[in-house]
Amino acid sequence: MKKKPFSKLYLALILLFLYLPIVYVVVFSFNESKSLTHFTGFSLRWYEKMFESQTMMDAVYYTIVIAVIATVVSTIVGTITAIGMSKSRKLIRESIVQMNNLPMLNPEIVTAIGLMLFFTALNIRLGFITLLLAHIIFCIPYVVLSIMPKLRQLDDNLAEAALDLGCTPFKALYKVIIPQILPGIVSGALIAFTMSFDDFVISYFVTGPGINNISTYVYTSVKRIDPTVNALSALIVLAITIILLIVNILPLIKERKTKRNEETI
């Protein structure tokens, strides 16, 4: 089968479109001046100012804390919910699935306004707690959606066999069922963390004065020229790159060790 003409060119243009803005931000994070169009010289001044800015450091702190807590809580709740759904009747299971999919199908602006009105109706002051609760609420459906395919692949006889062999229901849960669906749990947790870390629309509507995550802070900063945002973005890109390298390199190292052990045996 012959390759279509200009296929490599299309691929290059797509990659350029995706990665050129990221490279642009990283390069100009080292710019000596505030200019976002002319590179006047290499400097680390914006990184120094970023770490000196208490407001930006608070935004990073709230982002990480909320993302971690929301990931842990939503993963636990989503896992229990998914396991309960798998053991429920078909009508109940399908109803819960539809309810679970609804927040993901709704536009974020609708969810954001709904949560804001809900918290306001309950006289809950908008701030850290409402921001955390909102992130947990919209992360749970993604965890459930990631775990359900693994539960469908799970043999129902495994849990029954564990119970017959003397396991309590709780012991069978964490020694038999959870290890089998662990890849789905990990995938759901990673998606939840990414969604929480990256969210802007919902965060903007449910946060209060003095409580900002990175997305809302950047939104308020783009109205003026602030190169420290470029420095923060560059550090986030660096952290993500390191994580991706670790995730991709570790399996290769394990495979090589396994092959060496097999060869020595």
C-alpha positions as a printed NumPy array, in Angstrom:
array([[  0.   ,   0.   ,   0.   ],
       [  1.49 ,   3.306,  -1.128],
       [  1.588,   6.199,   1.236],
       [ -0.537,   9.172,   0.328],
       [  1.417,  12.16 ,  -0.988],
       [  2.227,  14.9  ,   1.497],
       [  1.246,  12.611,   4.417],
       [  4.511,  13.451,   6.2  ],
       [  3.868,  17.118,   5.571],
       [  0.399,  16.859,   7.129],
       [  1.87 ,  15.117,  10.159],
       [  4.578,  17.759,  10.499],
       [  2.019,  20.578,  10.288],
       [ -0.174,  18.928,  12.937],
       [  2.777,  18.451,  15.292],
       [  3.878,  22.019,  14.647],
       [  0.393,  23.298,  15.415],
       [  0.269,  21.32 ,  18.67 ],
       [  3.751,  21.957,  20.024],
       [  4.809,  25.338,  18.653],
       [  2.767,  27.326,  21.24 ],
       [  4.331,  25.261,  24.049],
       [  7.844,  25.849,  22.712],
       [  7.04 ,  29.552,  22.334],
       [  5.962,  29.827,  25.976],
       [  9.04 ,  27.962,  27.226],
       [ 11.449,  30.072,  25.151],
       [  9.966,  33.401,  26.231],
       [  9.958,  32.337,  29.876],
       [ 13.725,  32.952,  29.664],
       [ 13.359,  36.349,  27.995],
       [ 15.097,  39.202,  29.796],
       [ 12.386,  41.754,  28.998],
       [  8.612,  41.682,  29.328],
       [  8.199,  41.522,  25.575],
       [  6.302,  38.516,  24.253],
       [  7.407,  39.092,  20.663],
       [ 11.106,  40.028,  20.832],
       [ 13.699,  37.893,  22.609],
       [ 16.167,  40.396,  24.064],
       [ 18.389,  38.034,  26.045],
       [ 18.552,  34.995,  28.312],
       [ 17.519,  35.537,  31.919],
       [ 16.025,  33.677,  34.909],
       [ 14.454,  36.785,  36.424],
       [ 10.88 ,  35.65 ,  35.771],
       [ 11.497,  32.362,  37.561],
       [ 12.852,  34.29 ,  40.543],
       [  9.827,  36.576,  40.532],
       [  7.526,  33.589,  40.239],
       [  8.899,  32.022,  43.43 ],
       [  8.822,  35.422,  45.142],
       [  5.143,  35.932,  44.267],
       [  3.08 ,  34.755,  47.225],
       [ -0.122,  34.914,  45.191],
       [  1.25 ,  32.576,  42.537],
       [  2.697,  30.175,  45.093],
       [ -0.677,  30.091,  46.856],
       [ -2.362,  29.256,  43.537],
       [  0.094,  26.39 ,  42.956],
       [ -0.447,  25.162,  46.525],
       [ -4.254,  25.19 ,  46.248],
       [ -4.102,  23.515,  42.835],
       [ -1.951,  20.626,  44.032],
       [ -3.763,  20.15 ,  47.361],
       [ -7.22 ,  20.19 ,  45.779],
       [ -6.137,  17.915,  42.915],
       [ -4.601,  15.349,  45.298],
       [ -7.53 ,  15.317,  47.742],
       [-10.111,  15.249,  44.934],
       [ -8.242,  12.391,  43.244],
       [ -8.057,  10.285,  46.416],
       [-11.69 ,  10.837,  47.424],
       [-13.139,  10.47 ,  43.92 ],
       [-11.091,   7.304,  43.299],
       [-12.344,   5.675,  46.506],
       [-15.968,   6.716,  45.939],
       [-15.848,   5.897,  42.225],
       [-14.354,   2.455,  42.843],
       [-16.981,   1.549,  45.446],
       [-19.727,   2.889,  43.174],
       [-18.497,   0.949,  40.148],
       [-18.244,  -2.315,  42.115],
       [-21.721,  -1.767,  43.543],
       [-23.104,  -1.088,  40.07 ],
       [-21.575,  -4.299,  38.723],
       [-23.46 ,  -6.311,  41.363],
       [-26.775,  -4.5  ,  40.892],
       [-29.743,  -5.42 ,  38.715],
       [-29.655,  -4.376,  35.083],
       [-32.316,  -1.658,  35.429],
       [-30.604,  -0.078,  38.426],
       [-27.18 ,  -0.391,  36.792],
       [-28.286,   1.23 ,  33.538],
       [-30.026,   4.05 ,  35.42 ],
       [-26.874,   4.817,  37.412],
       [-24.772,   4.664,  34.244],
       [-26.993,   7.279,  32.589],
       [-26.808,   9.485,  35.687],
       [-23.033,   9.053,  35.753],
       [-22.673,  10.049,  32.092],
       [-24.868,  13.141,  32.426],
       [-22.247,  15.424,  34.079],
       [-19.71 ,  14.518,  31.382],
       [-22.158,  15.202,  28.553],
       [-23.317,  18.506,  30.028],
       [-21.36 ,  21.63 ,  29.097],
       [-19.039,  22.643,  31.922],
       [-20.729,  26.041,  32.171],
       [-24.032,  24.337,  33.059],
       [-22.397,  22.233,  35.767],
       [-20.536,  25.269,  37.089],
       [-23.642,  27.43 ,  37.366],
       [-25.607,  24.555,  38.894],
       [-22.957,  23.972,  41.576],
       [-22.698,  27.684,  42.307],
       [-26.467,  28.011,  42.769],
       [-26.527,  24.829,  44.861],
       [-23.866,  26.102,  47.263],
       [-25.511,  29.513,  47.407],
       [-28.926,  27.981,  48.175],
       [-27.378,  26.077,  51.092],
       [-25.726,  29.29 ,  52.347],
       [-22.277,  27.743,  51.956],
       [-19.637,  30.422,  51.583],
       [-17.721,  30.058,  48.339],
       [-14.091,  29.245,  48.972],
       [-11.743,  26.308,  49.484],
       [-14.43 ,  23.848,  50.636],
       [-16.791,  24.544,  47.739],
       [-13.915,  24.36 ,  45.264],
       [-12.815,  21.005,  46.69 ],
       [-16.368,  19.581,  46.744],
       [-16.957,  20.692,  43.148],
       [-13.764,  18.992,  41.968],
       [-14.677,  15.767,  43.765],
       [-18.159,  15.837,  42.241],
       [-17.036,  16.204,  38.617],
       [-14.107,  13.762,  38.997],
       [-16.167,  10.803,  40.256],
       [-17.903,  10.068,  36.888],
       [-14.526,   9.77 ,  35.127],
       [-13.294,   7.269,  37.713],
       [-16.466,   5.182,  37.402],
       [-16.227,   5.248,  33.607],
       [-12.59 ,   4.042,  33.735],
       [-13.29 ,   1.147,  36.122],
       [-16.501,  -0.233,  34.587],
       [-14.812,  -1.888,  31.535],
       [-12.429,  -3.771,  33.854],
       [-15.335,  -4.978,  35.966],
       [-17.117,  -6.259,  32.845],
       [-14.012,  -8.313,  31.998],
       [-13.822,  -9.712,  35.545],
       [-14.96 , -13.301,  36.076],
       [-17.822, -13.348,  38.599],
       [-16.669, -16.741,  39.845],
       [-13.471, -15.254,  41.319],
       [-15.275, -13.473,  44.152],
       [-17.485, -16.495,  44.809],
       [-14.45 , -18.778,  44.891],
       [-12.731, -16.471,  47.371],
       [-15.802, -16.54 ,  49.622],
       [-15.981, -20.33 ,  49.388],
       [-12.325, -20.566,  50.416],
       [-12.962, -18.638,  53.616],
       [-12.501, -14.982,  52.68 ],
       [-14.797, -12.42 ,  54.201],
       [-16.561, -10.115,  51.707],
       [-14.168,  -7.251,  52.588],
       [-11.103,  -9.499,  52.268],
       [-12.326, -10.798,  48.92 ],
       [-12.798,  -7.187,  47.814],
       [ -9.261,  -5.96 ,  48.448],
       [ -7.421,  -9.248,  47.787],
       [ -9.26 , -10.504,  44.711],
       [-11.435,  -7.874,  43.032],
       [ -9.321,  -4.722,  43.475],
       [ -6.054,  -6.304,  42.184],
       [ -7.917,  -7.427,  39.062],
       [ -9.323,  -3.957,  38.315],
       [ -6.231,  -2.021,  39.496],
       [ -5.297,  -0.757,  35.981],
       [ -8.755,   0.814,  35.676],
       [ -8.44 ,   2.378,  39.134],
       [ -5.041,   3.856,  38.282],
       [ -6.349,   5.182,  34.948],
       [ -9.339,   6.748,  36.671],
       [ -7.129,   8.35 ,  39.314],
       [ -4.825,   9.841,  36.665],
       [ -7.774,  11.215,  34.703],
       [ -9.284,  12.658,  37.892],
       [ -5.999,  14.351,  38.809],
       [ -5.618,  15.779,  35.306],
       [ -9.204,  17.053,  35.203],
       [ -8.884,  18.677,  38.629],
       [ -5.477,  20.215,  37.915],
       [ -6.615,  21.593,  34.563],
       [-10.156,  22.764,  35.385],
       [-11.053,  26.418,  34.92 ],
       [-14.764,  26.912,  34.197],
       [-16.136,  25.134,  37.271],
       [-13.355,  26.488,  39.49 ],
       [-14.074,  30.049,  38.392],
       [-17.73 ,  29.832,  39.463],
       [-17.348,  27.996,  42.785],
       [-14.235,  29.623,  44.238],
       [-14.239,  32.549,  46.623],
       [-12.066,  35.625,  47.217],
       [ -8.447,  34.798,  47.991],
       [ -8.737,  31.193,  46.769],
       [ -7.335,  30.622,  43.287],
       [ -5.941,  27.646,  41.474],
       [ -3.484,  27.957,  38.603],
       [ -6.152,  28.216,  35.886],
       [ -8.107,  31.028,  37.562],
       [ -4.875,  32.829,  38.462],
       [ -3.643,  32.665,  34.874],
       [ -7.018,  33.952,  33.648],
       [ -6.733,  37.039,  35.855],
       [ -3.111,  37.521,  34.796],
       [ -3.601,  37.417,  31.014],
       [ -5.278,  40.816,  31.128],
       [ -1.82 ,  42.265,  31.723],
       [  1.642,  41.27 ,  30.53 ],
       [  3.007,  38.893,  33.162],
       [  6.001,  36.779,  32.022],
       [  5.949,  34.886,  35.324],
       [  3.   ,  32.962,  33.879],
       [  5.345,  31.754,  31.12 ],
       [  7.814,  30.592,  33.775],
       [  5.087,  28.703,  35.634],
       [  3.869,  27.114,  32.394],
       [  7.423,  26.052,  31.52 ],
       [  7.84 ,  24.336,  34.898],
       [  4.522,  22.505,  34.442],
       [  5.661,  21.315,  30.994],
       [  8.953,  20.148,  32.526],
       [  7.171,  18.239,  35.312],
       [  4.805,  16.541,  32.836],
       [  7.724,  15.608,  30.563],
       [  9.63 ,  14.031,  33.467],
       [  6.551,  12.066,  34.551],
       [  5.957,  10.801,  31.009],
       [  9.6  ,   9.734,  30.673],
       [  9.456,   7.873,  33.984],
       [  6.181,   6.154,  33.082],
       [  7.553,   5.029,  29.719],
       [ 11.071,   4.089,  30.841],
       [ 10.21 ,   2.067,  33.963],
       [  8.286,  -0.664,  32.053],
       [ 11.223,  -1.019,  29.654],
       [ 13.644,  -1.437,  32.57 ],
       [ 11.384,  -4.069,  34.151],
       [ 11.135,  -5.954,  30.85 ],
       [ 14.923,  -6.   ,  30.466],
       [ 15.371,  -7.247,  34.031],
       [ 12.782,  -9.968,  33.438],
       [ 14.507, -11.088,  30.228],
       [ 17.899, -11.169,  31.957],
       [ 16.488, -13.254,  34.796],
       [ 14.903, -15.662,  32.317],
       [ 18.178, -15.944,  30.389],
       [ 20.164, -16.667,  33.538],
       [ 17.674, -19.347,  34.557]])
